[in-house]
PDB file of C-alpha atoms in Angstrom:
ATOM      1  CA  MET A1248     -28.995  -3.544   5.396  1.00 58.00           C
ATOM      2  CA  ILE A1249     -30.897  -1.328   2.888  1.00 64.00           C
ATOM      3  CA  ASP A1250     -30.312  -2.368  -0.794  1.00 73.00           C
ATOM      4  CA  HIS A1251     -29.150   0.224  -3.354  1.00 85.00           C
ATOM      5  CA  SER A1252     -28.581   0.359  -7.100  1.00 90.00           C
ATOM      6  CA  PHE A1253     -24.894  -0.392  -8.384  1.00 94.00           C
ATOM      7  CA  GLY A1254     -24.703   3.085  -9.425  1.00 95.00           C
ATOM      8  CA  PHE A1255     -25.540   4.496  -6.129  1.00 95.00           C
ATOM      9  CA  TYR A1256     -22.914   2.240  -4.543  1.00 96.00           C
ATOM     10  CA  GLY A1257     -20.488   3.340  -7.054  1.00 97.00           C
ATOM     11  CA  PHE A1258     -20.991   7.046  -6.566  1.00 97.00           C
ATOM     12  CA  ALA A1259     -21.084   6.755  -2.791  1.00 97.00           C
ATOM     13  CA  PHE A1260     -17.782   4.617  -2.585  1.00 97.00           C
ATOM     14  CA  PHE A1261     -16.022   6.996  -4.972  1.00 98.00           C
ATOM     15  CA  GLY A1262     -16.817   9.959  -2.556  1.00 97.00           C
ATOM     16  CA  ILE A1263     -15.679   7.724   0.430  1.00 97.00           C
ATOM     17  CA  ILE A1264     -12.419   6.374  -1.003  1.00 97.00           C
ATOM     18  CA  LEU A1265     -11.479   9.823  -2.243  1.00 97.00           C
ATOM     19  CA  ALA A1266     -12.098  11.515   0.934  1.00 96.00           C
ATOM     20  CA  ARG A1267     -10.215   8.885   2.708  1.00 96.00           C
ATOM     21  CA  TYR A1268      -7.242   9.414   0.386  1.00 97.00           C
ATOM     22  CA  PHE A1269      -7.188  13.174   0.947  1.00 97.00           C
ATOM     23  CA  LEU A1270      -7.762  12.836   4.539  1.00 96.00           C
ATOM     24  CA  VAL A1271      -5.091  10.118   5.243  1.00 96.00           C
ATOM     25  CA  ALA A1272      -2.439  10.751   2.738  1.00 96.00           C
ATOM     26  CA  GLY A1273      -3.033  14.699   2.905  1.00 94.00           C
ATOM     27  CA  GLY A1274      -3.144  14.669   6.677  1.00 93.00           C
ATOM     28  CA  THR A1275      -0.030  12.672   6.901  1.00 91.00           C
ATOM     29  CA  TYR A1276       1.736  14.674   4.216  1.00 90.00           C
ATOM     30  CA  LEU A1277       1.144  17.827   6.225  1.00 87.00           C
ATOM     31  CA  PHE A1278       2.145  16.267   9.541  1.00 84.00           C
ATOM     32  CA  PHE A1279       5.388  14.976   8.298  1.00 81.00           C
ATOM     33  CA  TYR A1280       6.391  17.373   5.452  1.00 79.00           C
ATOM     34  CA  SER A1281       5.292  20.648   7.178  1.00 72.00           C
ATOM     35  CA  PRO A1282       8.110  23.032   8.603  1.00 69.00           C
ATOM     36  CA  LEU A1283       6.754  21.885  11.993  1.00 63.00           C
ATOM     37  CA  SER A1284       7.639  18.262  11.309  1.00 63.00           C
ATOM     38  CA  GLN A1285      11.462  19.147  11.042  1.00 60.00           C
ATOM     39  CA  SER A1286      11.875  17.182  14.549  1.00 59.00           C
ATOM     40  CA  PHE A1287      10.546  14.000  12.869  1.00 56.00           C
ATOM     41  CA  VAL A1288      13.101  14.082  10.055  1.00 58.00           C
ATOM     42  CA  ASN A1289      16.326  12.188  10.461  1.00 55.00           C
ATOM     43  CA  HIS A1290      18.748  14.880   9.529  1.00 48.00           C
ATOM     44  CA  ASN A1291      21.619  12.514   9.252  1.00 48.00           C
ATOM     45  CA  LEU A1292      20.219  11.345   6.081  1.00 49.00           C
ATOM     46  CA  ARG A1293      19.894  13.425   2.884  1.00 51.00           C
ATOM     47  CA  HIS A1294      16.397  14.815   2.510  1.00 54.00           C
ATOM     48  CA  TRP A1295      14.625  15.170  -0.711  1.00 61.00           C
ATOM     49  CA  SER A1296      11.718  17.692  -1.300  1.00 67.00           C
ATOM     50  CA  PRO A1297       9.032  16.386  -3.574  1.00 74.00           C
ATOM     51  CA  SER A1298       8.169  18.519  -6.529  1.00 82.00           C
ATOM     52  CA  TRP A1299       4.663  19.776  -6.964  1.00 85.00           C
ATOM     53  CA  ARG A1300       4.414  18.250 -10.352  1.00 89.00           C
ATOM     54  CA  SER A1301       5.197  14.755  -8.939  1.00 90.00           C
ATOM     55  CA  ILE A1302       2.466  15.323  -6.239  1.00 93.00           C
ATOM     56  CA  GLN A1303       0.029  16.288  -9.119  1.00 95.00           C
ATOM     57  CA  GLN A1304       0.794  13.168 -11.087  1.00 95.00           C
ATOM     58  CA  ASP A1305       0.304  11.147  -7.967  1.00 96.00           C
ATOM     59  CA  ILE A1306      -2.885  12.720  -7.156  1.00 97.00           C
ATOM     60  CA  THR A1307      -4.412  12.376 -10.528  1.00 97.00           C
ATOM     61  CA  LEU A1308      -3.637   8.540 -10.680  1.00 97.00           C
ATOM     62  CA  SER A1309      -5.040   8.261  -7.266  1.00 98.00           C
ATOM     63  CA  VAL A1310      -8.490   9.865  -8.301  1.00 98.00           C
ATOM     64  CA  LEU A1311      -8.311   7.227 -11.175  1.00 98.00           C
ATOM     65  CA  SER A1312      -7.691   4.351  -8.898  1.00 98.00           C
ATOM     66  CA  ALA A1313     -10.485   5.778  -6.539  1.00 98.00           C
ATOM     67  CA  GLY A1314     -12.791   5.290  -9.413  1.00 98.00           C
ATOM     68  CA  VAL A1315     -11.688   1.611 -10.050  1.00 98.00           C
ATOM     69  CA  PHE A1316     -11.917   0.591  -6.385  1.00 98.00           C
ATOM     70  CA  ALA A1317     -15.316   2.088  -6.199  1.00 98.00           C
ATOM     71  CA  LEU A1318     -16.702   0.114  -9.032  1.00 98.00           C
ATOM     72  CA  ALA A1319     -15.136  -2.991  -7.220  1.00 98.00           C
ATOM     73  CA  ALA A1320     -16.848  -1.900  -3.958  1.00 97.00           C
ATOM     74  CA  ALA A1321     -20.063  -1.436  -5.693  1.00 97.00           C
ATOM     75  CA  PHE A1322     -19.799  -4.963  -7.260  1.00 97.00           C
ATOM     76  CA  ILE A1323     -19.272  -6.348  -4.052  1.00 97.00           C
ATOM     77  CA  MET A1324     -22.099  -4.527  -2.157  1.00 96.00           C
ATOM     78  CA  THR A1325     -24.468  -5.487  -5.036  1.00 96.00           C
ATOM     79  CA  GLY A1326     -23.322  -9.206  -4.688  1.00 96.00           C
ATOM     80  CA  TYR A1327     -23.911  -8.996  -1.146  1.00 96.00           C
ATOM     81  CA  SER A1328     -27.552  -7.713  -1.587  1.00 94.00           C
ATOM     82  CA  TRP A1329     -28.052 -10.594  -4.025  1.00 95.00           C
ATOM     83  CA  GLY A1330     -26.702 -13.096  -1.357  1.00 95.00           C
ATOM     84  CA  ILE A1331     -23.925 -14.279  -3.569  1.00 97.00           C
ATOM     85  CA  THR A1332     -21.035 -13.294  -1.335  1.00 97.00           C
ATOM     86  CA  ARG A1333     -19.630 -14.685   1.957  1.00 97.00           C
ATOM     87  CA  LEU A1334     -19.927 -11.508   3.847  1.00 97.00           C
ATOM     88  CA  TYR A1335     -21.944 -11.535   6.893  1.00 97.00           C
ATOM     89  CA  SER A1336     -23.202  -9.089   9.387  1.00 94.00           C
ATOM     90  CA  HIS A1337     -23.561 -10.812  12.740  1.00 94.00           C
ATOM     91  CA  PRO A1338     -20.349 -11.364  14.756  1.00 92.00           C
ATOM     92  CA  GLN A1339     -21.519 -14.418  16.528  1.00 93.00           C
ATOM     93  CA  GLN A1340     -21.976 -16.368  13.175  1.00 95.00           C
ATOM     94  CA  TYR A1341     -18.561 -17.690  13.168  1.00 96.00           C
ATOM     95  CA  GLY A1342     -17.543 -16.589  16.788  1.00 94.00           C
ATOM     96  CA  LEU A1343     -15.579 -13.619  17.977  1.00 94.00           C
ATOM     97  CA  CYS A1344     -12.236 -15.272  17.534  1.00 96.00           C
ATOM     98  CA  TYR A1345     -12.865 -15.640  13.938  1.00 97.00           C
ATOM     99  CA  LEU A1346     -12.805 -11.952  13.330  1.00 97.00           C
ATOM    100  CA  GLY A1347      -9.345 -11.817  14.531  1.00 96.00           C
ATOM    101  CA  VAL A1348      -8.174 -14.981  12.447  1.00 97.00           C
ATOM    102  CA  SER A1349      -9.989 -13.915   9.271  1.00 98.00           C
ATOM    103  CA  TYR A1350      -8.362 -10.226   9.585  1.00 98.00           C
ATOM    104  CA  GLY A1351      -4.816 -11.926   9.861  1.00 98.00           C
ATOM    105  CA  ALA A1352      -5.759 -14.336   6.841  1.00 98.00           C
ATOM    106  CA  VAL A1353      -6.801 -11.421   4.707  1.00 98.00           C
ATOM    107  CA  LEU A1354      -3.371  -9.549   5.387  1.00 98.00           C
ATOM    108  CA  VAL A1355      -1.283 -12.710   4.645  1.00 98.00           C
ATOM    109  CA  LEU A1356      -3.260 -13.477   1.369  1.00 98.00           C
ATOM    110  CA  GLN A1357      -3.143  -9.980   0.255  1.00 98.00           C
ATOM    111  CA  ASP A1358       0.325  -9.557   0.832  1.00 98.00           C
ATOM    112  CA  ALA A1359       1.067 -12.720  -1.117  1.00 98.00           C
ATOM    113  CA  TYR A1360      -1.295 -11.540  -3.887  1.00 98.00           C
ATOM    114  CA  PHE A1361       0.409  -7.952  -4.123  1.00 98.00           C
ATOM    115  CA  TYR A1362       4.194  -9.513  -3.980  1.00 98.00           C
ATOM    116  CA  PHE A1363       3.524 -11.773  -7.024  1.00 98.00           C
ATOM    117  CA  THR A1364       1.520  -9.253  -9.091  1.00 98.00           C
ATOM    118  CA  HIS A1365       3.638  -6.487  -8.186  1.00 98.00           C
ATOM    119  CA  ARG A1366       6.830  -8.379  -9.217  1.00 98.00           C
ATOM    120  CA  LEU A1367       5.039  -9.350 -12.286  1.00 98.00           C
ATOM    121  CA  PHE A1368       4.311  -5.625 -13.045  1.00 97.00           C
ATOM    122  CA  HIS A1369       8.101  -5.087 -13.153  1.00 97.00           C
ATOM    123  CA  HIS A1370       8.398  -7.425 -16.283  1.00 96.00           C
ATOM    124  CA  PRO A1371       9.586  -5.023 -18.960  1.00 95.00           C
ATOM    125  CA  SER A1372       6.737  -6.086 -21.238  1.00 97.00           C
ATOM    126  CA  LEU A1373       4.242  -5.184 -18.609  1.00 97.00           C
ATOM    127  CA  PHE A1374       5.924  -2.279 -16.728  1.00 97.00           C
ATOM    128  CA  ARG A1375       5.047   0.688 -19.142  1.00 95.00           C
ATOM    129  CA  TRP A1376       1.203  -0.293 -19.112  1.00 95.00           C
ATOM    130  CA  LEU A1377       0.668  -1.384 -15.425  1.00 96.00           C
ATOM    131  CA  HIS A1378       3.283   0.324 -13.056  1.00 96.00           C
ATOM    132  CA  GLN A1379       5.392   2.960 -14.627  1.00 95.00           C
ATOM    133  CA  GLY A1380       2.851   5.722 -13.360  1.00 95.00           C
ATOM    134  CA  HIS A1381       3.495   4.719  -9.720  1.00 95.00           C
ATOM    135  CA  HIS A1382       7.257   4.946 -10.107  1.00 93.00           C
ATOM    136  CA  ARG A1383       7.304   8.490 -11.631  1.00 88.00           C
ATOM    137  CA  SER A1384       7.993   9.355  -8.048  1.00 81.00           C
ATOM    138  CA  ARG A1385      11.470   8.325  -7.465  1.00 78.00           C
ATOM    139  CA  TYR A1386      11.246   9.881  -3.992  1.00 82.00           C
ATOM    140  CA  PRO A1387       7.669   8.874  -2.689  1.00 89.00           C
ATOM    141  CA  THR A1388       5.329  10.892  -0.301  1.00 91.00           C
ATOM    142  CA  PRO A1389       2.085   9.727   1.092  1.00 94.00           C
ATOM    143  CA  TRP A1390       0.558  11.025  -2.048  1.00 95.00           C
ATOM    144  CA  THR A1391       2.028   8.200  -4.000  1.00 95.00           C
ATOM    145  CA  SER A1392       0.423   5.686  -1.658  1.00 95.00           C
ATOM    146  CA  PHE A1393      -2.599   5.111  -4.003  1.00 96.00           C
ATOM    147  CA  ALA A1394      -1.098   6.347  -7.186  1.00 97.00           C
ATOM    148  CA  PHE A1395      -1.705   3.021  -9.389  1.00 97.00           C
ATOM    149  CA  ASP A1396      -2.069   2.968 -13.007  1.00 97.00           C
ATOM    150  CA  PRO A1397      -5.596   2.107 -13.866  1.00 97.00           C
ATOM    151  CA  LEU A1398      -4.785  -1.184 -15.056  1.00 97.00           C
ATOM    152  CA  GLU A1399      -2.885  -1.887 -11.781  1.00 98.00           C
ATOM    153  CA  ALA A1400      -5.691  -0.642  -9.940  1.00 98.00           C
ATOM    154  CA  ILE A1401      -7.980  -3.072 -11.644  1.00 98.00           C
ATOM    155  CA  VAL A1402      -5.730  -6.142 -10.748  1.00 98.00           C
ATOM    156  CA  GLN A1403      -5.351  -4.926  -6.911  1.00 97.00           C
ATOM    157  CA  SER A1404      -8.939  -4.503  -6.766  1.00 98.00           C
ATOM    158  CA  LEU A1405      -9.578  -7.938  -7.992  1.00 98.00           C
ATOM    159  CA  PHE A1406      -8.378  -9.379  -4.777  1.00 98.00           C
ATOM    160  CA  LEU A1407     -10.877  -7.472  -2.741  1.00 97.00           C
ATOM    161  CA  VAL A1408     -13.696  -8.619  -5.051  1.00 97.00           C
ATOM    162  CA  GLY A1409     -12.400 -12.307  -5.077  1.00 97.00           C
ATOM    163  CA  ILE A1410     -11.847 -12.674  -1.293  1.00 98.00           C
ATOM    164  CA  VAL A1411     -15.375 -11.887  -0.262  1.00 98.00           C
ATOM    165  CA  PHE A1412     -16.450 -14.706  -2.536  1.00 97.00           C
ATOM    166  CA  VAL A1413     -14.051 -17.289  -1.021  1.00 97.00           C
ATOM    167  CA  LEU A1414     -13.431 -16.437   2.718  1.00 97.00           C
ATOM    168  CA  PRO A1415     -16.384 -15.494   5.248  1.00 98.00           C
ATOM    169  CA  LEU A1416     -15.767 -12.138   6.290  1.00 98.00           C
ATOM    170  CA  HIS A1417     -17.592  -9.836   8.595  1.00 97.00           C
ATOM    171  CA  PHE A1418     -18.028  -6.175   7.622  1.00 96.00           C
ATOM    172  CA  ILE A1419     -15.932  -5.167  10.503  1.00 96.00           C
ATOM    173  CA  THR A1420     -12.978  -7.337   9.315  1.00 97.00           C
ATOM    174  CA  LEU A1421     -13.219  -6.224   5.801  1.00 96.00           C
ATOM    175  CA  ILE A1422     -13.210  -2.384   6.787  1.00 96.00           C
ATOM    176  CA  ALA A1423     -10.323  -3.169   9.269  1.00 97.00           C
ATOM    177  CA  ALA A1424      -8.408  -4.635   6.539  1.00 97.00           C
ATOM    178  CA  LEU A1425      -9.025  -1.893   4.031  1.00 96.00           C
ATOM    179  CA  THR A1426      -8.019   0.627   6.864  1.00 95.00           C
ATOM    180  CA  THR A1427      -4.812  -1.335   7.465  1.00 97.00           C
ATOM    181  CA  MET A1428      -3.952  -1.366   3.710  1.00 96.00           C
ATOM    182  CA  THR A1429      -4.582   2.382   3.503  1.00 96.00           C
ATOM    183  CA  ILE A1430      -2.363   3.551   6.657  1.00 94.00           C
ATOM    184  CA  TRP A1431       0.284   0.874   5.689  1.00 94.00           C
ATOM    185  CA  ALA A1432       0.602   2.146   2.104  1.00 96.00           C
ATOM    186  CA  VAL A1433       0.823   5.758   3.280  1.00 94.00           C
ATOM    187  CA  LEU A1434       3.483   4.897   5.910  1.00 90.00           C
ATOM    188  CA  ASN A1435       5.530   2.925   3.301  1.00 91.00           C
ATOM    189  CA  HIS A1436       5.469   6.068   1.142  1.00 92.00           C
ATOM    190  CA  LEU A1437       6.784   8.432   3.800  1.00 84.00           C
ATOM    191  CA  GLY A1438      10.300   8.370   2.682  1.00 72.00           C
ATOM    192  CA  ILE A1439      13.575   6.928   4.029  1.00 60.00           C
ATOM    193  CA  ASP A1440      14.110   9.870   6.356  1.00 56.00           C
ATOM    194  CA  ARG A1441      10.869   9.890   8.272  1.00 60.00           C
ATOM    195  CA  LEU A1442      11.081   7.033  10.953  1.00 61.00           C
ATOM    196  CA  PRO A1443      13.803   6.436  13.691  1.00 58.00           C
ATOM    197  CA  SER A1444      16.998   5.052  12.171  1.00 58.00           C
ATOM    198  CA  SER A1445      16.979   1.995  14.233  1.00 59.00           C
ATOM    199  CA  PHE A1446      13.684   0.668  12.580  1.00 58.00           C
ATOM    200  CA  PRO A1447      15.443  -1.572  10.057  1.00 58.00           C
ATOM    201  CA  HIS A1448      17.433  -3.220  12.861  1.00 56.00           C
ATOM    202  CA  HIS A1449      14.397  -3.665  15.208  1.00 64.00           C
ATOM    203  CA  TRP A1450      12.532  -7.028  14.770  1.00 63.00           C
ATOM    204  CA  LEU A1451       9.589  -5.204  13.553  1.00 71.00           C
ATOM    205  CA  GLY A1452      11.719  -3.668  10.816  1.00 66.00           C
ATOM    206  CA  ARG A1453      13.091  -7.111   9.834  1.00 78.00           C
ATOM    207  CA  TRP A1454       9.777  -8.686   9.311  1.00 88.00           C
ATOM    208  CA  PHE A1455       7.402  -5.693   8.581  1.00 91.00           C
ATOM    209  CA  ILE A1456       7.975  -3.291   5.697  1.00 92.00           C
ATOM    210  CA  GLY A1457       8.358   0.207   6.440  1.00 86.00           C
ATOM    211  CA  PRO A1458       9.193   3.440   4.603  1.00 85.00           C
ATOM    212  CA  ALA A1459      13.051   2.668   4.504  1.00 82.00           C
ATOM    213  CA  HIS A1460      12.449  -0.843   3.014  1.00 87.00           C
ATOM    214  CA  HIS A1461       9.950   0.472   0.388  1.00 90.00           C
ATOM    215  CA  SER A1462      11.822   3.436  -0.437  1.00 85.00           C
ATOM    216  CA  ILE A1463      14.711   1.407  -1.717  1.00 87.00           C
ATOM    217  CA  HIS A1464      12.241  -0.316  -4.286  1.00 93.00           C
ATOM    218  CA  HIS A1465      11.601   3.160  -5.671  1.00 90.00           C
ATOM    219  CA  ARG A1466      15.212   3.418  -6.584  1.00 85.00           C
ATOM    220  CA  LYS A1467      16.072  -0.124  -7.361  1.00 89.00           C
ATOM    221  CA  TYR A1468      13.154  -1.786  -9.140  1.00 93.00           C
ATOM    222  CA  THR A1469      14.706  -5.701  -8.673  1.00 94.00           C
ATOM    223  CA  VAL A1470      13.971  -5.637  -4.967  1.00 95.00           C
ATOM    224  CA  HIS A1471      11.278  -5.262  -2.167  1.00 96.00           C
ATOM    225  CA  TYR A1472       7.939  -6.099  -3.701  1.00 97.00           C
ATOM    226  CA  GLY A1473       6.025  -6.936  -0.590  1.00 97.00           C
ATOM    227  CA  LEU A1474       3.135  -4.839   0.912  1.00 97.00           C
ATOM    228  CA  TYR A1475       3.074  -5.741   4.717  1.00 97.00           C
ATOM    229  CA  PHE A1476       5.726  -8.300   5.180  1.00 96.00           C
ATOM    230  CA  THR A1477       9.276  -8.953   4.231  1.00 94.00           C
ATOM    231  CA  PHE A1478       8.772 -12.839   4.159  1.00 95.00           C
ATOM    232  CA  TRP A1479       8.316 -13.256   0.427  1.00 97.00           C
ATOM    233  CA  ASP A1480      11.236 -10.922  -0.291  1.00 96.00           C
ATOM    234  CA  LYS A1481      13.461 -12.967   1.786  1.00 94.00           C
ATOM    235  CA  LEU A1482      12.175 -16.301   0.703  1.00 97.00           C
ATOM    236  CA  LEU A1483      12.216 -15.521  -3.009  1.00 97.00           C
ATOM    237  CA  GLY A1484      15.559 -13.628  -3.150  1.00 96.00           C
ATOM    238  CA  THR A1485      14.355 -10.003  -3.742  1.00 96.00           C
ATOM    239  CA  GLN A1486      15.228  -8.749  -0.475  1.00 93.00           C
ATOM    240  CA  ASP A1487      18.069  -6.427  -0.896  1.00 91.00           C
ATOM    241  CA  PRO A1488      21.148  -8.281   0.847  1.00 87.00           C
ATOM    242  CA  ASP A1489      22.876  -5.088   1.809  1.00 80.00           C
ATOM    243  CA  TYR A1490      19.413  -3.239   2.987  1.00 77.00           C
ATOM    244  CA  GLU A1491      20.643  -2.678   6.466  1.00 68.00           C
ATOM    245  CA  GLN A1492      24.280  -1.838   5.606  1.00 65.00           C
ATOM    246  CA  LYS A1493      23.172   0.691   2.981  1.00 60.00           C
ATOM    247  CA  PHE A1494      20.881   2.261   5.270  1.00 60.00           C
ATOM    248  CA  ASP A1495      23.779   2.484   7.883  1.00 55.00           C
ATOM    249  CA  GLU A1496      26.038   3.945   5.283  1.00 55.00           C
ATOM    250  CA  ARG A1497      23.522   6.633   4.318  1.00 53.00           C
ATOM    251  CA  LEU A1498      22.901   7.405   7.913  1.00 50.00           C
ATOM    252  CA  THR A1499      26.853   7.839   8.516  1.00 49.00           C
ATOM    253  CA  GLY A1500      26.895   9.912   5.263  1.00 51.00           C
ATOM    254  CA  LYS A1501      29.255   7.389   3.393  1.00 51.00           C
ATOM    255  CA  VAL A1502      27.060   7.073   0.402  1.00 46.00           C
ATOM    256  CA  ASP A1503      24.358   9.392  -1.064  1.00 48.00           C
ATOM    257  CA  GLY A1504      22.388   6.650  -2.934  1.00 48.00           C
ATOM    258  CA  VAL A1505      20.644   3.545  -2.099  1.00 47.00           C
TER     259      VAL A1505
END
């Protein structure tokens, strides 16, 4: 692999991350929020149209977040070129099975890291500085998926920096984990009315976080802090006990709120 300067990596990854954001978030937004997407909307639920001002705020924060994550990526690649990370490029070095095992390990560890840091960000003394920007979107859209306050972006990027110094990871595994993070975050911010109403009752909806689960967090800050899995919310009592019931009540029109 050709070695480049820290500045080169920083600019290159800033462009890549920004392009990925506009491609994935923008494409998903156009697909699910265009007039042609009405067949995907659950019309039994009240639908909120996001304001352009809210979208602009999300995009601004996302551009700043792209800069933070680009610096983290530049640090990782510089560390790799110096031989001080545990990244490797030959799949057979740890065996093909390890690619899948390490991928799963990254998701589990990142989910735990995200849960505890996210919950910490909601402490009254920290929320204003670390997480308030993300919650300006009471009704999130795909544009909200990467809208971190700069300090929050730094904290979340530290996981990616740290994991490559601790766990042996092939570049394919790291890219797969980052791709999963991007797509999952976008899906989680689709809004409550964009997936089948049966999802919260399906076994996938019980153990994996989706838009209905996460949209409740944007209205009720004391619940649903996870990224991928509902495990930590259930274990530590931050799963809304009436999650499925409230969703059903909204589905039948009995309530308008969460």
